[in-house]
């Protein structure tokens, strides 16, 4: 078997076109969705991510502002900046690019963000909403994984999903989303025994670890769907995922490449969260606006 390659770049492009229509519709109703990105320090990977987010948001018609603060910024200054964005009515989404430089308390910063503007979905109120199955803003990478499955006709209900990685950013929220869609979910981590056997049971495998090639091709159950969230640089300086892609593609039914798989979806979901936040802040039905743009596709 040779797997279908799930083209995340193309899918994200289609999503972003729909979202641009949503933005146009919101503007017709007098709402101009605004995203504020806060970047502290000079981390090169963060600079690239922020540039990409900035470009994608502008292309979709969002108003984007990036607040750049020096690496020596103290906690109080950062919290004050977040407070100011919380008060700014033109800002509907706030994203503080993580990781923060050493010495800054990430949890305290995340908790300072107005949950209604928390487009990363990391505020405890949004985490609780997700766990309880209530409306809230959902973390972008897990939301992107679900969107990829949905747009490729891959069923979740009743199927065995195995997630490798239990971070607050990816593994845990994705488990909640898959569970909400009636998947049977197992979360693995660094203490999991016989990872190969657990992964081998999965009809949907998600790797979110940060170790190049950790998930071996031979582990994949024939016909399974494999989503590779990992972004690693190999010895040759090339971007690679957490899965042995070529070997896994021999057994899988469908697989995401790295780059060009889950990554582009993350940014698309950030735009979607900003649109949802802007609609809700203005008393509009976000679901209806998203659905009408999707129906026009
Ligand atoms: P974290 O480092 O926060 O979490 C990694 C997880 O992997 C932990 O739960 C850890 O277990 C587990 N783990 C580590 N080693 C092993 C092992 N040998 N066997 C099984 N599990 C293991 O990472 P993130 O979730 O933030 O990110 C994961 C990857 O996804 C990274 O490569 C990151 O760059 C990428 N990423 C990609 C995004 C995208 O848009 N495509 C967005 C976000 C992240 P334990 O808890 O026991 O330590």
Short mmCIF file of C-alpha atoms and ligand atoms in Angstrom, two decimals, residues 49 141 164-171 188-192 195 207-211 214 228-232 242 262-264 266, ligand 1:
data_model
loop_
_atom_site.label_atom_id
_atom_site.label_comp_id
_atom_site.label_asym_id
_atom_site.label_seq_id
_atom_site.Cartn_x
_atom_site.Cartn_y
_atom_site.Cartn_z
CA UNK A 49 6.61 31.92 12.93
CA UNK A 141 -2.55 22.83 16.10
CA UNK A 164 2.21 10.33 21.12
CA UNK A 165 2.90 13.41 23.29
CA UNK A 166 0.91 14.92 26.16
CA UNK A 167 1.69 18.65 25.98
CA UNK A 168 -0.87 21.33 26.83
CA UNK A 169 -0.27 22.75 23.35
CA UNK A 170 -0.93 19.63 21.27
CA UNK A 171 -1.41 16.20 22.86
CA UNK A 188 1.38 8.07 25.06
CA UNK A 189 4.42 9.83 26.54
CA UNK A 190 8.00 9.25 27.56
CA UNK A 191 7.06 6.65 30.20
CA UNK A 192 4.79 4.60 27.92
CA UNK A 195 5.11 2.29 22.34
CA UNK A 207 2.93 12.13 16.63
CA UNK A 208 3.62 15.29 18.65
CA UNK A 209 6.92 14.62 20.36
CA UNK A 210 9.78 16.65 18.91
CA UNK A 211 12.08 13.67 18.20
CA UNK A 214 10.66 8.42 16.68
CA UNK A 228 2.87 14.11 11.99
CA UNK A 229 2.92 17.27 14.12
CA UNK A 230 6.66 17.21 14.87
CA UNK A 231 9.01 19.81 13.48
CA UNK A 232 12.65 18.87 13.83
CA UNK A 242 8.45 12.71 14.30
CA UNK A 262 -0.05 20.01 9.98
CA UNK A 263 2.08 23.19 10.17
CA UNK A 264 0.15 25.32 7.63
CA UNK A 266 -1.98 25.76 12.60
P1 LIG B 1 6.60 19.05 24.26
O1 LIG B 1 8.08 18.97 24.35
O2 LIG B 1 5.86 20.00 25.10
O3 LIG B 1 5.97 17.60 24.50
C1 LIG B 1 6.58 16.46 23.95
C2 LIG B 1 5.85 15.23 24.40
O4 LIG B 1 6.49 14.10 23.82
C3 LIG B 1 5.85 15.02 25.92
O5 LIG B 1 4.58 14.65 26.37
C4 LIG B 1 6.86 13.89 26.12
O6 LIG B 1 6.56 13.03 27.18
C5 LIG B 1 6.71 13.13 24.82
N1 LIG B 1 7.91 12.36 24.54
C6 LIG B 1 9.19 12.76 24.56
N2 LIG B 1 10.02 11.75 24.25
C7 LIG B 1 9.25 10.66 24.06
C8 LIG B 1 9.51 9.32 23.73
N3 LIG B 1 10.75 8.88 23.55
N4 LIG B 1 8.48 8.48 23.60
C9 LIG B 1 7.20 8.90 23.79
N5 LIG B 1 6.89 10.18 24.10
C10 LIG B 1 7.90 11.04 24.24
O7 LIG B 1 6.32 19.30 22.71
P2 LIG B 1 5.07 20.00 21.94
O8 LIG B 1 3.83 19.20 22.13
O9 LIG B 1 5.05 21.44 22.19
O10 LIG B 1 5.57 19.79 20.44
C11 LIG B 1 5.79 18.50 19.89
C12 LIG B 1 6.37 18.64 18.50
O11 LIG B 1 5.41 19.29 17.68
C13 LIG B 1 7.63 19.50 18.40
O12 LIG B 1 8.44 18.98 17.37
C14 LIG B 1 7.10 20.86 17.99
O13 LIG B 1 8.07 21.60 17.27
C15 LIG B 1 5.98 20.45 17.09
N6 LIG B 1 4.90 21.45 16.99
C16 LIG B 1 4.43 21.69 15.74
C17 LIG B 1 3.41 22.57 15.56
C18 LIG B 1 2.88 22.75 14.19
O14 LIG B 1 2.25 23.74 13.92
N7 LIG B 1 3.08 21.79 13.29
C19 LIG B 1 2.84 23.34 16.65
C20 LIG B 1 3.31 22.94 17.97
C21 LIG B 1 4.34 22.04 18.10
P3 LIG B 1 6.61 13.50 28.73
O15 LIG B 1 5.36 14.31 28.94
O16 LIG B 1 6.59 12.21 29.47
O17 LIG B 1 7.86 14.29 28.89
#
